[in-house]
Amino acid sequence: MAKRMFANRLLSKLFWLLLLLLLWELISRSGIFEPTLFPPFSKILLVFWQELTDGLLLEKTCYSLQLILKGLFLSLAITVVLSFGAVSSRWVEDLVDVLNSILHPLPGIALLPVAILWFGIGETSILFIILHSVIWPMVVNLKTGFRSVPSIYLELGRSFGLKGIRLLGGVILPSSLPYFISGLKIGWARAWRAVIAAEMVFGAASGTAGGLGWHIYMTRYYFDIAGTFAALLAIVIIGILVEELFFNILEKMTIKKWGMV
């Protein structure tokens, strides 16, 4: 029964997706809009395939992804430390709350001038923007998760001699996995926004290499709107693949397996 419902939902989503793409194609070819500004989806697919096969799109995607993964890894490490400190010490919690109140509302793009002054135009500045964009929403999520761990779990862990890092890794993190995964999803989305925005402002961040943000900016500059949409399509595809092949599988292997939902 569950499989049948899943198949029906999938077919429904595919139907709406195909219908939207068909409408896109028809509207573009109808002449209502200038085809140069609103290219047919078939042309976007053709440009996407050409840039994928000649390696251009793959190069840009890999460049952006490695920045995102670096930023996420560093953000996770900092987030875990801050969140664990906040639930362990009232003083640390007050510090984290003050920092979160000040920095969380600030858009990452607003800190670009500061990043340029401090680190110059390069990968370090982009990583700084990613860290700022990712850390604070993840801290809110993970701190809530740590607070939600039942006290009996903590007492049981301490009775086995666990404390500090061992208690964090053995009891607190596994018990707050739903919040951890939810925070990771938010961090992934925020990291993408940060890196695309930063690359569009910075340009090629290191030598002649540049990511998808820089590619979007350059295709727009040369009025290659189909190329711009092709880069956007790459971002959408990556997002869907990560959601379906990583986050959904991770949730099934952990949360549902352990009876947390």
Short mmCIF file of N, CA and C in Angstrom, two decimals, residues 1 8 12 59 67 79 86 90 99 107 131 143 164 194 215 252 255:
data_model
loop_
_atom_site.label_atom_id
_atom_site.label_comp_id
_atom_site.label_asym_id
_atom_site.label_seq_id
_atom_site.Cartn_x
_atom_site.Cartn_y
_atom_site.Cartn_z
N MET A 1 0.83 -1.21 0.00
CA MET A 1 0.00 0.00 0.00
C MET A 1 0.86 1.26 0.00
N ASN A 8 2.17 6.66 -6.86
CA ASN A 8 1.17 7.63 -7.30
C ASN A 8 1.64 9.06 -7.11
N SER A 12 2.36 11.81 -10.02
CA SER A 12 1.71 13.12 -9.96
C SER A 12 2.73 14.25 -10.10
N GLU A 59 33.37 21.44 -14.64
CA GLU A 59 34.45 22.18 -13.98
C GLU A 59 33.89 23.24 -13.04
N LEU A 67 34.03 24.29 -2.60
CA LEU A 67 33.91 25.40 -1.66
C LEU A 67 32.79 25.14 -0.65
N THR A 79 29.67 24.56 14.72
CA THR A 79 28.30 24.48 15.25
C THR A 79 28.20 23.50 16.40
N ALA A 86 26.93 25.61 24.64
CA ALA A 86 25.74 26.34 25.08
C ALA A 86 24.87 25.52 26.03
N ARG A 90 25.95 27.95 31.20
CA ARG A 90 25.06 29.10 31.07
C ARG A 90 25.78 30.29 30.47
N LEU A 99 25.73 36.40 20.18
CA LEU A 99 26.31 36.34 18.84
C LEU A 99 25.24 36.02 17.80
N PRO A 107 22.55 39.40 6.39
CA PRO A 107 22.74 38.61 5.17
C PRO A 107 24.24 38.45 4.87
N LEU A 131 30.53 30.36 5.96
CA LEU A 131 30.50 30.10 7.39
C LEU A 131 29.46 30.97 8.09
N LYS A 143 21.24 23.29 18.85
CA LYS A 143 21.08 23.59 20.28
C LYS A 143 19.72 23.10 20.77
N GLY A 164 31.95 14.72 28.63
CA GLY A 164 32.63 15.56 27.65
C GLY A 164 32.40 15.08 26.23
N ALA A 194 25.00 31.27 -0.55
CA ALA A 194 26.16 32.10 -0.22
C ALA A 194 27.23 32.01 -1.30
N HIS A 215 30.00 31.65 -13.57
CA HIS A 215 29.52 31.24 -14.88
C HIS A 215 28.17 31.91 -15.19
N LYS A 252 16.30 7.57 6.35
CA LYS A 252 15.80 6.20 6.43
C LYS A 252 16.75 5.29 7.21
N ILE A 255 17.06 7.87 11.40
CA ILE A 255 15.89 8.27 12.19
C ILE A 255 14.82 7.18 12.21
#
